[in-house]
mmCIF file of C-alpha atoms in Angstrom:
data_model
loop_
_atom_site.group_PDB
_atom_site.id
_atom_site.type_symbol
_atom_site.label_atom_id
_atom_site.label_comp_id
_atom_site.label_asym_id
_atom_site.label_seq_id
_atom_site.Cartn_x
_atom_site.Cartn_y
_atom_site.Cartn_z
ATOM 1 C CA MET Y 1 30.271 51.563 -19.724
ATOM 2 C CA ASN Y 2 31.383 48.857 -17.352
ATOM 3 C CA ASN Y 3 34.989 50.107 -17.741
ATOM 4 C CA VAL Y 4 34.031 53.278 -15.954
ATOM 5 C CA LEU Y 5 31.698 52.141 -12.946
ATOM 6 C CA SER Y 6 34.399 52.949 -10.622
ATOM 7 C CA SER Y 7 34.464 56.683 -11.596
ATOM 8 C CA ILE Y 8 30.790 57.501 -11.213
ATOM 9 C CA LEU Y 9 29.104 59.461 -8.390
ATOM 10 C CA VAL Y 10 25.770 59.693 -7.709
ATOM 11 C CA ALA Y 11 25.098 63.308 -5.906
ATOM 12 C CA TYR Y 12 21.829 64.662 -5.094
ATOM 13 C CA PHE Y 13 19.863 67.293 -3.217
ATOM 14 C CA SER Y 14 16.427 66.486 -2.271
ATOM 15 C CA ALA Y 15 14.284 68.821 0.168
ATOM 16 C CA THR Y 16 11.419 66.293 0.564
ATOM 17 C CA GLY Y 17 12.849 62.616 0.184
ATOM 18 C CA THR Y 18 11.536 62.324 -3.813
ATOM 19 C CA THR Y 19 14.800 62.949 -5.334
ATOM 20 C CA ALA Y 20 16.576 60.885 -2.522
ATOM 21 C CA ASN Y 21 14.652 57.600 -3.287
ATOM 22 C CA VAL Y 22 15.447 58.113 -7.148
ATOM 23 C CA ALA Y 23 19.181 58.625 -6.575
ATOM 24 C CA LYS Y 24 19.744 55.889 -4.506
ATOM 25 C CA ASN Y 25 17.887 53.465 -6.900
ATOM 26 C CA LEU Y 26 20.099 54.946 -9.763
ATOM 27 C CA ALA Y 27 23.416 54.582 -7.576
ATOM 28 C CA THR Y 28 22.358 51.019 -6.963
ATOM 29 C CA VAL Y 29 21.728 50.343 -10.793
ATOM 30 C CA ILE Y 30 25.203 51.597 -11.706
ATOM 31 C CA ASN Y 31 26.968 50.513 -8.625
ATOM 32 C CA ALA Y 32 28.169 53.877 -7.901
ATOM 33 C CA PRO Y 33 28.645 55.641 -4.443
ATOM 34 C CA VAL Y 34 25.927 58.273 -3.457
ATOM 35 C CA TYR Y 35 26.177 61.656 -1.876
ATOM 36 C CA GLU Y 36 23.562 63.765 -0.394
ATOM 37 C CA ILE Y 37 24.080 67.499 -0.763
ATOM 38 C CA LYS Y 38 22.860 69.185 2.057
ATOM 39 C CA VAL Y 39 22.244 72.925 2.729
ATOM 40 C CA ALA Y 40 24.124 74.226 5.779
ATOM 41 C CA GLN Y 41 20.970 75.597 7.435
ATOM 42 C CA PRO Y 42 17.988 72.963 6.383
ATOM 43 C CA TYR Y 43 14.742 73.901 4.838
ATOM 44 C CA THR Y 44 11.633 73.794 6.893
ATOM 45 C CA ASN Y 45 8.102 73.565 5.242
ATOM 46 C CA THR Y 46 7.785 77.295 5.556
ATOM 47 C CA ASP Y 47 10.983 77.728 3.603
ATOM 48 C CA LEU Y 48 10.019 75.357 0.769
ATOM 49 C CA ASP Y 49 6.388 77.094 0.124
ATOM 50 C CA TRP Y 50 6.531 78.184 -3.316
ATOM 51 C CA GLN Y 51 3.425 79.978 -3.172
ATOM 52 C CA ASP Y 52 4.806 82.626 -0.700
ATOM 53 C CA GLU Y 53 7.019 85.257 -2.407
ATOM 54 C CA ASN Y 54 8.825 85.568 0.814
ATOM 55 C CA SER Y 55 9.884 82.242 1.622
ATOM 56 C CA ARG Y 56 13.053 81.304 1.455
ATOM 57 C CA SER Y 57 13.044 79.155 -1.727
ATOM 58 C CA SER Y 58 11.454 81.979 -3.131
ATOM 59 C CA LEU Y 59 13.914 84.443 -2.309
ATOM 60 C CA GLU Y 60 16.865 82.235 -3.288
ATOM 61 C CA MET Y 61 15.213 81.076 -6.670
ATOM 62 C CA GLU Y 62 14.399 84.861 -7.659
ATOM 63 C CA GLY Y 63 18.160 85.943 -6.397
ATOM 64 C CA LYS Y 64 17.248 88.223 -3.921
ATOM 65 C CA VAL Y 65 19.330 86.773 -1.574
ATOM 66 C CA PRO Y 66 23.079 85.003 -1.856
ATOM 67 C CA TYR Y 67 22.915 81.006 -2.897
ATOM 68 C CA PRO Y 68 22.565 78.953 0.761
ATOM 69 C CA GLU Y 69 25.441 77.741 1.888
ATOM 70 C CA LEU Y 70 26.677 73.768 1.617
ATOM 71 C CA ALA Y 71 26.959 72.201 4.767
ATOM 72 C CA ASP Y 72 30.320 70.569 3.952
ATOM 73 C CA LEU Y 73 32.549 70.650 0.995
ATOM 74 C CA ASN Y 74 33.907 66.908 1.336
ATOM 75 C CA VAL Y 75 32.657 65.197 -1.395
ATOM 76 C CA PRO Y 76 35.911 63.776 -3.466
ATOM 77 C CA VAL Y 77 34.759 64.964 -7.004
ATOM 78 C CA LYS Y 78 38.529 64.710 -8.066
ATOM 79 C CA ASP Y 79 38.008 60.652 -7.606
ATOM 80 C CA TYR Y 80 35.458 60.675 -10.044
ATOM 81 C CA ASP Y 81 35.048 61.219 -14.062
ATOM 82 C CA ILE Y 82 31.503 61.248 -14.258
ATOM 83 C CA ILE Y 83 28.715 62.731 -11.437
ATOM 84 C CA PHE Y 84 25.078 62.282 -12.073
ATOM 85 C CA LEU Y 85 23.618 65.306 -10.094
ATOM 86 C CA GLY Y 86 20.013 64.945 -9.043
ATOM 87 C CA PHE Y 87 17.733 67.729 -7.750
ATOM 88 C CA PRO Y 88 14.252 68.457 -7.771
ATOM 89 C CA ILE Y 89 13.115 71.092 -10.165
ATOM 90 C CA TRP Y 90 12.347 74.766 -8.805
ATOM 91 C CA TRP Y 91 11.040 77.349 -10.979
ATOM 92 C CA GLY Y 92 12.274 75.541 -14.006
ATOM 93 C CA THR Y 93 15.622 74.809 -13.152
ATOM 94 C CA ALA Y 94 17.712 73.438 -10.138
ATOM 95 C CA PRO Y 95 17.427 74.819 -6.494
ATOM 96 C CA LYS Y 96 20.500 77.453 -5.941
ATOM 97 C CA ILE Y 97 22.446 75.024 -3.641
ATOM 98 C CA ILE Y 98 23.192 72.949 -6.683
ATOM 99 C CA ASN Y 99 24.618 76.095 -8.184
ATOM 100 C CA LYS Y 100 26.357 76.469 -5.150
ATOM 101 C CA PHE Y 101 27.690 72.912 -5.314
ATOM 102 C CA VAL Y 102 28.965 73.541 -8.916
ATOM 103 C CA GLN Y 103 30.874 76.376 -7.867
ATOM 104 C CA SER Y 104 32.264 74.928 -4.930
ATOM 105 C CA TYR Y 105 34.551 72.122 -6.525
ATOM 106 C CA ASP Y 106 37.000 72.216 -9.746
ATOM 107 C CA LEU Y 107 34.840 70.091 -12.083
ATOM 108 C CA SER Y 108 37.535 70.490 -14.859
ATOM 109 C CA GLY Y 109 37.261 67.374 -17.091
ATOM 110 C CA LYS Y 110 34.021 65.973 -15.298
ATOM 111 C CA LYS Y 111 30.731 64.829 -17.155
ATOM 112 C CA ILE Y 112 27.971 66.264 -15.111
ATOM 113 C CA VAL Y 113 24.853 64.008 -15.806
ATOM 114 C CA LEU Y 114 21.581 66.078 -14.736
ATOM 115 C CA PHE Y 115 18.662 64.181 -13.629
ATOM 116 C CA ALA Y 116 15.737 65.417 -11.492
ATOM 117 C CA THR Y 117 12.271 64.901 -10.101
ATOM 118 C CA SER Y 118 9.127 67.351 -11.048
ATOM 119 C CA GLY Y 119 5.950 67.884 -10.117
ATOM 120 C CA GLY Y 120 4.987 69.023 -13.744
ATOM 121 C CA SER Y 121 7.860 70.745 -15.750
ATOM 122 C CA GLY Y 122 11.194 69.210 -17.265
ATOM 123 C CA LEU Y 123 14.614 70.269 -16.733
ATOM 124 C CA GLY Y 124 14.007 73.761 -18.788
ATOM 125 C CA TYR Y 125 17.190 75.822 -18.720
ATOM 126 C CA THR Y 126 18.835 74.012 -15.810
ATOM 127 C CA ALA Y 127 21.877 72.786 -17.913
ATOM 128 C CA THR Y 128 22.479 76.429 -19.151
ATOM 129 C CA ASP Y 129 22.053 77.743 -15.722
ATOM 130 C CA LEU Y 130 24.568 75.614 -14.188
ATOM 131 C CA ARG Y 131 27.126 76.002 -17.066
ATOM 132 C CA LYS Y 132 27.423 79.763 -16.051
ATOM 133 C CA ASP Y 133 28.204 78.952 -12.292
ATOM 134 C CA ALA Y 134 30.434 75.661 -13.008
ATOM 135 C CA LYS Y 135 33.966 75.826 -11.794
ATOM 136 C CA GLY Y 136 36.326 74.268 -14.432
ATOM 137 C CA ASN Y 137 34.034 74.266 -17.415
ATOM 138 C CA PRO Y 138 32.521 70.492 -16.889
ATOM 139 C CA GLU Y 139 30.619 68.968 -19.612
ATOM 140 C CA ILE Y 140 26.909 69.097 -18.650
ATOM 141 C CA ILE Y 141 24.789 66.781 -19.953
ATOM 142 C CA ASN Y 142 20.521 67.096 -19.569
ATOM 143 C CA GLY Y 143 19.883 63.813 -18.574
ATOM 144 C CA ARG Y 144 16.067 63.857 -17.894
ATOM 145 C CA VAL Y 145 13.281 63.809 -15.436
ATOM 146 C CA LEU Y 146 12.618 60.747 -13.357
ATOM 147 C CA ASN Y 147 9.528 60.958 -11.868
ATOM 148 C CA GLY Y 148 7.634 58.544 -9.589
ATOM 149 C CA ASN Y 149 9.619 55.374 -8.908
ATOM 150 C CA PRO Y 150 11.220 54.568 -11.855
ATOM 151 C CA SER Y 151 12.138 50.809 -11.868
ATOM 152 C CA VAL Y 152 15.406 49.206 -12.216
ATOM 153 C CA GLU Y 153 14.766 48.392 -15.738
ATOM 154 C CA GLU Y 154 13.843 51.968 -16.686
ATOM 155 C CA LEU Y 155 17.123 53.403 -15.004
ATOM 156 C CA LYS Y 156 19.298 51.176 -16.693
ATOM 157 C CA VAL Y 157 17.670 52.354 -20.326
ATOM 158 C CA PHE Y 158 18.313 55.761 -19.102
ATOM 159 C CA VAL Y 159 21.813 54.966 -18.038
ATOM 160 C CA ASN Y 160 22.527 53.218 -21.195
ATOM 161 C CA SER Y 161 20.728 55.869 -23.489
ATOM 162 C CA LEU Y 162 23.833 58.492 -22.407
ATOM 163 C CA ASN Y 163 26.314 56.248 -24.255
ATOM 164 C CA LEU Y 164 28.791 57.052 -21.325
#
């Protein structure tokens, strides 16, 4: 994998900081730049209340409102062959801001490696869900859920298991 290290980006969305910590540690392990995917209108605690069926996140995940807008479109995805894409699991899949991200860039010829944090579920149908929205038909690879604070060694094992 050493021959492709310069062509890897770690991009992530994190509502509470949990996924951010994992993404930053992963970027350090693979010596890759890291990019935070941000929503144009940041989420409040009320927006993230999954038990409230009228909360912003609930409405987004149920498809009752459009996908949230990205804060910017400045990710130089054309410069990378592999993008590790991280996010928390919401309702068994990625938050809709991730769908918006894969819609917003030409990902032709890219490998997108998914990784997530979760309070209890796995990646579920995330890869299938994102393939429907991904621009350019990239190869989307189910990585894994990286809960807790994975050690450097655990992250190396994860990356090496992908045979990139």
